[in-house]
Short mmCIF file of N, CA and C in Angstrom, two decimals:
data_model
loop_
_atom_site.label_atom_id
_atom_site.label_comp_id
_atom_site.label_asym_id
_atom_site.label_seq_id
_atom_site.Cartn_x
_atom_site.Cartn_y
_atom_site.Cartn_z
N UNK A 1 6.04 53.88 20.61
CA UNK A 1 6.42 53.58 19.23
C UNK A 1 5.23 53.74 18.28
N UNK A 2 4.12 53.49 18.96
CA UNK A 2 2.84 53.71 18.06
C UNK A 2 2.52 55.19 17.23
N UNK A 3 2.23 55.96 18.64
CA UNK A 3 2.43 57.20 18.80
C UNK A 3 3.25 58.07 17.67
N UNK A 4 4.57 57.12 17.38
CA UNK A 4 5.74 58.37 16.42
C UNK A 4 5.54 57.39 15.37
N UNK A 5 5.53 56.14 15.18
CA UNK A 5 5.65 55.73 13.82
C UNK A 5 4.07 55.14 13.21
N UNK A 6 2.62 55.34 14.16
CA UNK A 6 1.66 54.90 13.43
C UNK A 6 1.01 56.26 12.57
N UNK A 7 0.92 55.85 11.26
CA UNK A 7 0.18 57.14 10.17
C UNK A 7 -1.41 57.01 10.19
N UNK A 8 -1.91 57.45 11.01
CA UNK A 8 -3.31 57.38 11.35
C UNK A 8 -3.30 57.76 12.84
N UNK A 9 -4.96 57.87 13.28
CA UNK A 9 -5.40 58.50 14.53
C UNK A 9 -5.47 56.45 15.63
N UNK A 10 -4.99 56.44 16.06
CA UNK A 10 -4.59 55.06 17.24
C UNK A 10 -4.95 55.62 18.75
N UNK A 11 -6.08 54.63 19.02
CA UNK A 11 -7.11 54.64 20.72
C UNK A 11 -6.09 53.39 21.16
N UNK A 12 -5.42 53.72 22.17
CA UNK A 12 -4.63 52.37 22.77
C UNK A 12 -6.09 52.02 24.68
N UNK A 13 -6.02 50.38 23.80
CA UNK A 13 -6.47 50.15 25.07
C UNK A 13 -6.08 48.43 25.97
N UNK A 14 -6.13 48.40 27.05
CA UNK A 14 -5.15 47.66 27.39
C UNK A 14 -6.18 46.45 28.27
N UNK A 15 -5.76 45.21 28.13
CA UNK A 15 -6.60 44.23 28.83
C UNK A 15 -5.89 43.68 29.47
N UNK A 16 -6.39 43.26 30.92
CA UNK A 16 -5.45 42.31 31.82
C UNK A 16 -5.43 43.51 32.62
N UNK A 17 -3.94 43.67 33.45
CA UNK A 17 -3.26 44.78 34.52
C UNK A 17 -3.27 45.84 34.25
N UNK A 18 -3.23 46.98 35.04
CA UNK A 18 -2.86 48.41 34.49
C UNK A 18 -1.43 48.30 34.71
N UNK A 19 -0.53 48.92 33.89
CA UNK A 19 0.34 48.83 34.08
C UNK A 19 1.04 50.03 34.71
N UNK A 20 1.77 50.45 36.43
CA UNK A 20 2.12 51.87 36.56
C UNK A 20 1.85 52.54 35.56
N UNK A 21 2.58 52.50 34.74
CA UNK A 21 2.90 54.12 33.68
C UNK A 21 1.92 54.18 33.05
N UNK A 22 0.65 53.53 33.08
CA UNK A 22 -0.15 53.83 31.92
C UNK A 22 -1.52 54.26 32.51
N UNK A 23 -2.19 55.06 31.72
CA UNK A 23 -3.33 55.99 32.38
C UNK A 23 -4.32 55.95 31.60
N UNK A 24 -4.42 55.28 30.37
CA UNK A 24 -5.56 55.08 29.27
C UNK A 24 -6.69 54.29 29.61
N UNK A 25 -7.46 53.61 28.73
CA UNK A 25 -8.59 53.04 28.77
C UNK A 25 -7.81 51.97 29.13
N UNK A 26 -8.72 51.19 30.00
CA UNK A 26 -8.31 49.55 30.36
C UNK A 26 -9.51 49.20 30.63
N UNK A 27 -9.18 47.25 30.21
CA UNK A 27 -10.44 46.63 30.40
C UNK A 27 -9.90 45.74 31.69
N UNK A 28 -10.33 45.73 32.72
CA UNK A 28 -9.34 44.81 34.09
C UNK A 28 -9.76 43.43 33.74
N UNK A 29 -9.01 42.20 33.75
CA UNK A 29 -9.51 41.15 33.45
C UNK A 29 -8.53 40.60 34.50
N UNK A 30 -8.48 39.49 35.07
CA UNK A 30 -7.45 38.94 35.55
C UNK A 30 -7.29 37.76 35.16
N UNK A 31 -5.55 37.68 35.63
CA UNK A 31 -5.47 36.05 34.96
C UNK A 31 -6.62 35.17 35.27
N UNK A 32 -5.63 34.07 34.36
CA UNK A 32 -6.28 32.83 34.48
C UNK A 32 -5.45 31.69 35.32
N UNK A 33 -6.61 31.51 36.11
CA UNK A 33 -5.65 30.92 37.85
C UNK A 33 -4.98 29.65 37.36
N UNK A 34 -4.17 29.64 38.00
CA UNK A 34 -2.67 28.75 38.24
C UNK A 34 -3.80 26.91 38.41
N UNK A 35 -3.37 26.16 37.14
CA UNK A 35 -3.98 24.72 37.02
C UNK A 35 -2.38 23.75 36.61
N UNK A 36 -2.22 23.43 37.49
CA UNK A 36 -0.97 22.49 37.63
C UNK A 36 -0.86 21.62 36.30
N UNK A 37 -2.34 21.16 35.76
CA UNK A 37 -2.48 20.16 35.07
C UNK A 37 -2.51 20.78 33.56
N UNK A 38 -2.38 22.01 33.65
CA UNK A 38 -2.52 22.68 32.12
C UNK A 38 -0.71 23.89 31.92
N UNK A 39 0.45 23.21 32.69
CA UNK A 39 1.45 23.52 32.39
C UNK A 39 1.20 25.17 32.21
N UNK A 40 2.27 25.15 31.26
CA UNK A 40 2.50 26.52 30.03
C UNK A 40 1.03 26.94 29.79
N UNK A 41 0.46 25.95 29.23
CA UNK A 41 -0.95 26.45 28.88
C UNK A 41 -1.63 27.61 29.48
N UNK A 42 -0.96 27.88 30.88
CA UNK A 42 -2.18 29.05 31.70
C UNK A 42 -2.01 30.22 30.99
N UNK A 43 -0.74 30.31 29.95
CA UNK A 43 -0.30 32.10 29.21
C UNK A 43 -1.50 31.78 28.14
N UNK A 44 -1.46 31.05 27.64
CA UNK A 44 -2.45 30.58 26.11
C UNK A 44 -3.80 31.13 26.67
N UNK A 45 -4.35 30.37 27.43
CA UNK A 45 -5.55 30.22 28.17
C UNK A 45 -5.65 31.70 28.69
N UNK A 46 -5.11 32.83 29.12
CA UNK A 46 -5.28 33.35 29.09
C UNK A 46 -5.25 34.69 28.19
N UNK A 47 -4.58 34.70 27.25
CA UNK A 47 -4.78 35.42 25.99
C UNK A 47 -6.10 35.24 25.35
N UNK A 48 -6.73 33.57 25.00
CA UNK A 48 -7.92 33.54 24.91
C UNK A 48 -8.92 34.07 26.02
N UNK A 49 -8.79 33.79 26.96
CA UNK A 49 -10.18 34.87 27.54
C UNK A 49 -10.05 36.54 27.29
N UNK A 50 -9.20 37.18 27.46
CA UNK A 50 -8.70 38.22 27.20
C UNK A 50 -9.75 38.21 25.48
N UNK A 51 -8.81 37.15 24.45
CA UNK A 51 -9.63 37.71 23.11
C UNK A 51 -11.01 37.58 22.82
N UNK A 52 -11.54 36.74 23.88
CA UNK A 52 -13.09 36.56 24.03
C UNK A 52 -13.56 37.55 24.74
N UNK A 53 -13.01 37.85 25.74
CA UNK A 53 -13.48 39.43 26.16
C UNK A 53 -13.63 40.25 24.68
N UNK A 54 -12.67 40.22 23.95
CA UNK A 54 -12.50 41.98 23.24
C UNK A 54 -13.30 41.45 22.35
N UNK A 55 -13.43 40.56 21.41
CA UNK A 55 -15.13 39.90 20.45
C UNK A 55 -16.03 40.40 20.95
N UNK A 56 -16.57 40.87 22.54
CA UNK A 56 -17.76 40.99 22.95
C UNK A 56 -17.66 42.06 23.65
N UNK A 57 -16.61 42.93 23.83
CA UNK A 57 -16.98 44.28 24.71
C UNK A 57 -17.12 45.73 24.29
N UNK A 58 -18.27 46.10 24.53
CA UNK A 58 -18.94 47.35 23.81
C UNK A 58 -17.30 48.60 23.67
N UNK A 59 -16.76 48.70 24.53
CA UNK A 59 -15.77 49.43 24.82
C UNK A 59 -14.55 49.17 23.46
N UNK A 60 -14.71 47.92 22.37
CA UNK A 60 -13.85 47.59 21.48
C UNK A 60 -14.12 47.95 20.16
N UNK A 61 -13.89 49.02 19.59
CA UNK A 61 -14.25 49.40 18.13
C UNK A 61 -14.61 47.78 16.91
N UNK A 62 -15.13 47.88 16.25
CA UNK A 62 -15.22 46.79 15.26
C UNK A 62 -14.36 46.30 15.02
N UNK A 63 -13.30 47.38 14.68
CA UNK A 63 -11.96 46.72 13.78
C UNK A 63 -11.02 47.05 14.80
N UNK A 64 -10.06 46.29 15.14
CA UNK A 64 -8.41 46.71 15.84
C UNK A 64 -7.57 46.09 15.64
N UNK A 65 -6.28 46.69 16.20
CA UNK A 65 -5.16 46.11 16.11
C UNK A 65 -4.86 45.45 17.26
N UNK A 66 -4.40 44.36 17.18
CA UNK A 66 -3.84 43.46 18.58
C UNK A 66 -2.10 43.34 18.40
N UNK A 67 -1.80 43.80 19.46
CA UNK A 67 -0.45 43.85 19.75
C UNK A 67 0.29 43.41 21.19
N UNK A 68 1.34 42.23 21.27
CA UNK A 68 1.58 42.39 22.63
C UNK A 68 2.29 43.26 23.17
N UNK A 69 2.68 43.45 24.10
CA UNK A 69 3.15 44.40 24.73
C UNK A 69 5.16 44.41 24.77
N UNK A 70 5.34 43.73 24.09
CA UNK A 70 6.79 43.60 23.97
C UNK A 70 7.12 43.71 21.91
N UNK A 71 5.92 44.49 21.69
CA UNK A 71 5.90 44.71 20.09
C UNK A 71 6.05 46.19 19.79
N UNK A 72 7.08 46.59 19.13
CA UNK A 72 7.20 47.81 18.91
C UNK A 72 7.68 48.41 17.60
N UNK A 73 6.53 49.11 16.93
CA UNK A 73 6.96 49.89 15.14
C UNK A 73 8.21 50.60 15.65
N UNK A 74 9.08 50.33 14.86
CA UNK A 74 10.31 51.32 14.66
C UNK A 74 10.27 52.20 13.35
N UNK A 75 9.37 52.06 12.45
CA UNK A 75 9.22 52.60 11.09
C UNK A 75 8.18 52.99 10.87
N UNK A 76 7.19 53.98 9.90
CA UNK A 76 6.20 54.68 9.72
C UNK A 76 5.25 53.05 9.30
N UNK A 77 4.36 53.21 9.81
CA UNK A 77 3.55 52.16 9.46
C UNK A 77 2.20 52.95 9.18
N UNK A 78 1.52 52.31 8.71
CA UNK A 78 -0.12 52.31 8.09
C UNK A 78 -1.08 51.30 8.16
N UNK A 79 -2.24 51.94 8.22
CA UNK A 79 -3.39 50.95 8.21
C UNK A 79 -3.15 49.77 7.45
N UNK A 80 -3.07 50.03 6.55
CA UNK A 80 -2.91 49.26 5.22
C UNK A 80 -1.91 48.17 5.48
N UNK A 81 -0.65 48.34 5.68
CA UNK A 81 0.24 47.05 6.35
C UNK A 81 0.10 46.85 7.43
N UNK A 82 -0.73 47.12 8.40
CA UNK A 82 -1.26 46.35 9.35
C UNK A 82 -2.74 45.57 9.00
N UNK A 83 -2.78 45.71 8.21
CA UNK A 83 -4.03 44.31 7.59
C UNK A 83 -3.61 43.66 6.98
N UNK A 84 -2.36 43.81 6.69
CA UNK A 84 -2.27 42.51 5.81
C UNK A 84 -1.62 41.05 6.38
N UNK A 85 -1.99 40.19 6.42
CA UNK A 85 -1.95 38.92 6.68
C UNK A 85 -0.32 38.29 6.42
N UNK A 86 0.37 38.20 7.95
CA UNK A 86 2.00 37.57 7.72
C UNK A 86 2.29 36.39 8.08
N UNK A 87 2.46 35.63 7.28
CA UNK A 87 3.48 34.79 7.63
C UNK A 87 4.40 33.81 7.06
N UNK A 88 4.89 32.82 7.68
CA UNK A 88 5.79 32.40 6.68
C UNK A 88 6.62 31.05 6.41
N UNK A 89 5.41 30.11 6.90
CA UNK A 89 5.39 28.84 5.97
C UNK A 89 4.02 28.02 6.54
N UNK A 90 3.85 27.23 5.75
CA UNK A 90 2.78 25.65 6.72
C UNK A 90 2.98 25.41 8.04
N UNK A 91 1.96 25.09 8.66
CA UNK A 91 2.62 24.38 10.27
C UNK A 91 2.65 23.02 9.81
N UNK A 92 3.78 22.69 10.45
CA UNK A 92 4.38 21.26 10.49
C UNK A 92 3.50 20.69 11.55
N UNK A 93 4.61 19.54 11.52
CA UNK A 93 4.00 18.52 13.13
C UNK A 93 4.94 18.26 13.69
N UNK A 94 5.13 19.44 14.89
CA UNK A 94 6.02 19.30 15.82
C UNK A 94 5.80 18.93 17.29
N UNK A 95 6.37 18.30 17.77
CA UNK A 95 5.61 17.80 19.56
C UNK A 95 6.78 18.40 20.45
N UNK A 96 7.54 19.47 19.92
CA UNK A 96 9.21 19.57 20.48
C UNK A 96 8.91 20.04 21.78
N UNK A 97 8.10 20.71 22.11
CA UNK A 97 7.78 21.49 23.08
C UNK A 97 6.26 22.11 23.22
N UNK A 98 5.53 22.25 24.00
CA UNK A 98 4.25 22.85 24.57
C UNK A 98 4.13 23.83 23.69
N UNK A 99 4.71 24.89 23.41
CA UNK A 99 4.05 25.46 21.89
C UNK A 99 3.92 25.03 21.10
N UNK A 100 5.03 24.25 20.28
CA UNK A 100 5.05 23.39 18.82
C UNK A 100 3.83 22.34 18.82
N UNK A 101 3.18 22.12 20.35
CA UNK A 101 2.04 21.34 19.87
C UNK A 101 0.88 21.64 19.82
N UNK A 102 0.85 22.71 20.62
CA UNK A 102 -0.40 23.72 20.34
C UNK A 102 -0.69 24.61 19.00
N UNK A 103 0.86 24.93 18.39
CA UNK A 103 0.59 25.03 17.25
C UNK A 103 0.11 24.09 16.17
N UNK A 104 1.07 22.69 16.47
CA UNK A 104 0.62 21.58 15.55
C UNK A 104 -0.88 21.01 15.54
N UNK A 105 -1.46 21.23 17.01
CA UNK A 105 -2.81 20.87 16.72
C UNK A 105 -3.26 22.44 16.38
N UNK A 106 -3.89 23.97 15.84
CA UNK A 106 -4.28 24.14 15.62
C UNK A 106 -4.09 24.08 14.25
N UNK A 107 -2.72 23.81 13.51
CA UNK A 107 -2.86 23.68 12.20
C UNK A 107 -3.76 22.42 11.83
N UNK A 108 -3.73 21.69 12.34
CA UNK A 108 -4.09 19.95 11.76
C UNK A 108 -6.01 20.23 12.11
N UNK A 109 -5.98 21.00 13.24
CA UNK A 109 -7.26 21.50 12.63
C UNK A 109 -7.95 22.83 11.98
N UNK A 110 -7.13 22.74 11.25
CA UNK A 110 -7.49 24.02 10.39
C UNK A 110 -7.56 23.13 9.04
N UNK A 111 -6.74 21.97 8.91
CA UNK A 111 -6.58 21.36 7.65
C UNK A 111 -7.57 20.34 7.64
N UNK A 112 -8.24 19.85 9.07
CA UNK A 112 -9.58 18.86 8.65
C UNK A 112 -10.67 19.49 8.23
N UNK A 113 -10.99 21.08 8.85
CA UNK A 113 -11.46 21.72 8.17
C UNK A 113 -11.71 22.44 6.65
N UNK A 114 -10.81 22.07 6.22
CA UNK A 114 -10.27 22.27 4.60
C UNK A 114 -9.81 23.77 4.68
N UNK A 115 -9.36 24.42 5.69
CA UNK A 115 -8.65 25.33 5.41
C UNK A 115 -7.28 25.53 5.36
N UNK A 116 -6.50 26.32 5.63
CA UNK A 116 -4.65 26.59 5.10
C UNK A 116 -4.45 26.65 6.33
N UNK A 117 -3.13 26.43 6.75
CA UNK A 117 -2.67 26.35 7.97
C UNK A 117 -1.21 27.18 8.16
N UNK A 118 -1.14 28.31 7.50
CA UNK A 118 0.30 29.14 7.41
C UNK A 118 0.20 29.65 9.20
N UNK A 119 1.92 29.03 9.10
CA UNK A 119 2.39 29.72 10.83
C UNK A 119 2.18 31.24 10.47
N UNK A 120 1.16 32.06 11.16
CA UNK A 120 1.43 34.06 11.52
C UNK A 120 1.14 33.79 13.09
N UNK A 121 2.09 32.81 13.63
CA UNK A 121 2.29 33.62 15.04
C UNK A 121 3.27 34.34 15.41
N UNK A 122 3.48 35.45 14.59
CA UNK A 122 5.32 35.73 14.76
C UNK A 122 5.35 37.07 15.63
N UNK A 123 4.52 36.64 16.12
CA UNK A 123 4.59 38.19 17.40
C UNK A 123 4.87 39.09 16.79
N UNK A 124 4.08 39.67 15.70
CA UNK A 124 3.47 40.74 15.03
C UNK A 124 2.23 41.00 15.69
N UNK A 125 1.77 42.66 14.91
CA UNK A 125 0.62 42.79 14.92
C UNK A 125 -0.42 42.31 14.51
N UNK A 126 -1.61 42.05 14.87
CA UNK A 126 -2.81 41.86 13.85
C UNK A 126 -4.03 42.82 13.87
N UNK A 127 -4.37 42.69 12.24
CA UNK A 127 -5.75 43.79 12.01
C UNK A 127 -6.57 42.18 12.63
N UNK A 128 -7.59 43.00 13.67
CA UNK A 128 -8.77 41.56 13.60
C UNK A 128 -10.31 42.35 13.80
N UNK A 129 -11.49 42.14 13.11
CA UNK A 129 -12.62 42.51 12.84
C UNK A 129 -13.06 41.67 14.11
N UNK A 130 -14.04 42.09 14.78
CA UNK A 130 -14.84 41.56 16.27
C UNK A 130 -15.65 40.58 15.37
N UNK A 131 -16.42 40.86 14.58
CA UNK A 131 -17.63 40.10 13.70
C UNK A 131 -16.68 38.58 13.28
N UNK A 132 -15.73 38.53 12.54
CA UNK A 132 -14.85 37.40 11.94
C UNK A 132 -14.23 36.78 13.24
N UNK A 133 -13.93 37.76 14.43
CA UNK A 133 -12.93 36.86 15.55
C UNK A 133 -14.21 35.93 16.37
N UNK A 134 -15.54 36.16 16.07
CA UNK A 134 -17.12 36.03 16.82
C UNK A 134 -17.20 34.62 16.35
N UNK A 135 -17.60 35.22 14.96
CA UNK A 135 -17.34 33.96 13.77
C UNK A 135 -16.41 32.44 13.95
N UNK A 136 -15.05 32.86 14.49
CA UNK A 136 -13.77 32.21 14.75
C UNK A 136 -14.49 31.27 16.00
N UNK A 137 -14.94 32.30 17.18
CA UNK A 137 -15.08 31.27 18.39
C UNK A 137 -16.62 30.73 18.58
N UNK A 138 -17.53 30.52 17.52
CA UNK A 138 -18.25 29.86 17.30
C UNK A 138 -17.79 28.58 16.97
N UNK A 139 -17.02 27.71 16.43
CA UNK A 139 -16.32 26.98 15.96
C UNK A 139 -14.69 26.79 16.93
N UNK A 140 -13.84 27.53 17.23
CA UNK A 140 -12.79 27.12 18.10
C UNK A 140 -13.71 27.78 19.60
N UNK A 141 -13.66 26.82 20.71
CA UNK A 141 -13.95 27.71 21.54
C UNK A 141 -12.94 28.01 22.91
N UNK A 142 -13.05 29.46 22.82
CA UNK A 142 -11.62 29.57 23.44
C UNK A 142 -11.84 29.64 25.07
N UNK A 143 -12.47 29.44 25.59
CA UNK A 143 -12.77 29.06 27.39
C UNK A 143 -13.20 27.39 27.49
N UNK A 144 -12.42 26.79 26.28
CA UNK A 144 -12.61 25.17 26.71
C UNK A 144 -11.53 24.20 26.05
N UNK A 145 -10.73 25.14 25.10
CA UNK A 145 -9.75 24.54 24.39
C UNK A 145 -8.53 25.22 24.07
N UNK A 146 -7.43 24.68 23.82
CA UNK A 146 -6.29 25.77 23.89
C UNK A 146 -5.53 25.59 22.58
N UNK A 147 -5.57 26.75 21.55
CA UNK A 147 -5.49 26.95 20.21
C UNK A 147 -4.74 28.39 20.10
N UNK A 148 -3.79 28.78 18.97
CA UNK A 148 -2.93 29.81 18.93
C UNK A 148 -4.42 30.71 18.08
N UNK A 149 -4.80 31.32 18.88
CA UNK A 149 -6.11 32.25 18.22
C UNK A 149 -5.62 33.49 17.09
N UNK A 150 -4.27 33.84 16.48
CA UNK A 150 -3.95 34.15 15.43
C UNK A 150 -3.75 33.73 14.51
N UNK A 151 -3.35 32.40 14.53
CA UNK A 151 -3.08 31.43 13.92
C UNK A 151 -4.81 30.94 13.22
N UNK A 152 -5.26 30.90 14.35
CA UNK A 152 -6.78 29.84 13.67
C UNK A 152 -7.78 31.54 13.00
N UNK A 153 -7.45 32.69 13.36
CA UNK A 153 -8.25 33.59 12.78
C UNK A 153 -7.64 33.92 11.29
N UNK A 154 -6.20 34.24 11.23
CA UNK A 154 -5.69 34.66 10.03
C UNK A 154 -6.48 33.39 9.18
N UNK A 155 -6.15 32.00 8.93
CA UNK A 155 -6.20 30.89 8.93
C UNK A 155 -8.08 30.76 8.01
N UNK A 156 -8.54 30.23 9.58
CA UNK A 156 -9.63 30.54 9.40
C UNK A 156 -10.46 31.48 8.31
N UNK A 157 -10.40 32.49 7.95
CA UNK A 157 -11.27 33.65 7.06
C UNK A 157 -10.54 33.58 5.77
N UNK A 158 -9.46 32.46 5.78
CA UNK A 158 -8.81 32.88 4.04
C UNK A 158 -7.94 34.05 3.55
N UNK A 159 -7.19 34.69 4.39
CA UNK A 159 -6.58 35.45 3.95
C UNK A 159 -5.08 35.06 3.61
N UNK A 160 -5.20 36.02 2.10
CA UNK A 160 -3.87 35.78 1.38
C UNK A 160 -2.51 36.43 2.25
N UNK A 161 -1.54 35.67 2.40
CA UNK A 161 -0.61 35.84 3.73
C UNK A 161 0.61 36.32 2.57
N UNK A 162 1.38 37.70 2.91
CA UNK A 162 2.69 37.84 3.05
C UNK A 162 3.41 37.19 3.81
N UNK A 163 4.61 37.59 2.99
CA UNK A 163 6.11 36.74 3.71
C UNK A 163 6.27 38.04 5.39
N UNK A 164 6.57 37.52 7.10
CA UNK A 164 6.33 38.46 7.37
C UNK A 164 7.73 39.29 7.40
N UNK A 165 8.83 38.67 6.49
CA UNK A 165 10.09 39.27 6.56
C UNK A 165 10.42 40.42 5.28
N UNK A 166 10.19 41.70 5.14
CA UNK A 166 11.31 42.92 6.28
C UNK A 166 10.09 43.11 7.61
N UNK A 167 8.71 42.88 7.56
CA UNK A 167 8.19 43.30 8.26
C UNK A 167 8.59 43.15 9.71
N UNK A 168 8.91 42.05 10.19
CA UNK A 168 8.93 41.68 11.66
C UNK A 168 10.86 41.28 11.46
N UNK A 169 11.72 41.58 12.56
CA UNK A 169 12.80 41.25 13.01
C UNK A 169 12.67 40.98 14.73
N UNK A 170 12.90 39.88 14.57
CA UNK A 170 13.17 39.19 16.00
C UNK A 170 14.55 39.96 17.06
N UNK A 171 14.62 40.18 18.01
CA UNK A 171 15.60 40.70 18.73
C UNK A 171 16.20 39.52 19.55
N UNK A 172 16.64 38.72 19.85
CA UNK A 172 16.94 38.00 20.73
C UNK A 172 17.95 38.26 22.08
N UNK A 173 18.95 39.08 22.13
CA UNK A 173 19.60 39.57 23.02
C UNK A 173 19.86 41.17 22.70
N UNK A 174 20.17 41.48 23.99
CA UNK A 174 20.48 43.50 23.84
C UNK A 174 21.81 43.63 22.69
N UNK A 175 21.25 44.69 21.54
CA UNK A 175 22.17 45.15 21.02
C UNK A 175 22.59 46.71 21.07
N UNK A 176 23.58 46.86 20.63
CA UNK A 176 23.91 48.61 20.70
C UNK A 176 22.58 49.66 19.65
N UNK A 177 22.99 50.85 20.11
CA UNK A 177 22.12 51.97 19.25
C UNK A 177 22.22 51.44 18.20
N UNK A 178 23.23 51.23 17.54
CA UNK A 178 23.75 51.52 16.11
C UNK A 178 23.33 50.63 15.40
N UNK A 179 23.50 49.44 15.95
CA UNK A 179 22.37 47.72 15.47
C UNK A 179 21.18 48.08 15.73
N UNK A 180 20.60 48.50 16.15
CA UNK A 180 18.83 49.35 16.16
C UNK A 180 18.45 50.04 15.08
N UNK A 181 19.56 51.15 14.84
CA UNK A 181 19.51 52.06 13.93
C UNK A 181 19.46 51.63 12.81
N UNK A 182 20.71 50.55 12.18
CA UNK A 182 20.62 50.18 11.19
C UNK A 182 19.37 48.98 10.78
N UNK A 183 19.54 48.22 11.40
CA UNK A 183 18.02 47.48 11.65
C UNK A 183 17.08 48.08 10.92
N UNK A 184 16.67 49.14 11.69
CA UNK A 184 15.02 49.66 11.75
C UNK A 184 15.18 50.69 10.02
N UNK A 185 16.29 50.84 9.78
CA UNK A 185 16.52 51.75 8.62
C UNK A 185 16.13 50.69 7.37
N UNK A 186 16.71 49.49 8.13
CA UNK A 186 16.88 48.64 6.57
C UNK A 186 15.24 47.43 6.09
N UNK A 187 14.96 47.42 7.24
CA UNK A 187 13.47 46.43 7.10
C UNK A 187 12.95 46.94 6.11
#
């Protein structure tokens, strides 16, 4: 999807597993081993080492895009709207579940800090600079604490946030071509 709808030259490189089909640059990292006592937490915990890897590995251009792997442009995209900062309200204080509180504590510390606390974890892309994400884990540190690290970077550096809706549409169950089609026509 990158490939047909990104408007610019895009180096895909991949951290964690190789995946069969893929033959590009990879950085091998492996999980982060199975701790009974940190639940859910082991996916978190490991995205942060993963993003502490890419802050520090010569192999990572200055500037990139972070994307998971279940994220896909259906429409011509550009540099330019991939920097810009989405999302789309305050974090509350929710305890509903093991995310809602990992989110709720990185907002509540983003706000003792005197900074803004807008939810952009919406499984979008992000533009993130190595120097500002460096910056970020001087202050959150991500191999000792477990924090939504898009959340505390957008957050963190002050950036003015769009709404991330036409940008991002959630899929929740399989739909036909034609609900794709129209979808991706209308965002």
């Amino acid at each position: 999807s990158v490939e047909k709808h990104y408007h610019g030259q895009a180096t895909f490189l991949v951290i964690g597993d190789r995946p069969p089909w893929y033959d590009g640059p990879l950085i091998e990292q492996e999980r982060i081993p199975r701790n009974k006592s940190k639940g859910f937490r082991r996916g978190l915990r490991d995205v942060l080492a993963k993003m502490e890897t890419l802050s520090r590995h010569p192999d990572v251009d200055d500037e990139f895009v972070w994307m998971m792997d279940d994220v896909f442009m259906v429409q011509d995209t550009t540099r330019e709207q991939l920097k810009v900062a989405r999302g789309f309200r305050k974090i509350g204080s929710s305890r509903i579940n093991g995310w809602q509180s990992v989110k709720t504590d990185t907002g509540n510390r983003l706000r003792e800090m005197g900074k803004s606390s807008i939810d952009c974890a919406t499984h979008l892309p992000h533009y993130v600079e190595k120097k500002k994400l460096v910056d970020l884990f001087q202050v959150f540190k991500p191999l000792e604490e477990t924090f939504l690290w898009e959340v505390a970077y957008q957050n963190f550096h002050g950036h003015v946030f769009e709404k991330h809706d036409p940008f991002l549409r959630r899929v929740k169950a399989v739909q036909s071509h034609e609900w794709y089609d129209r979808i991706s026509k209308s965002s």
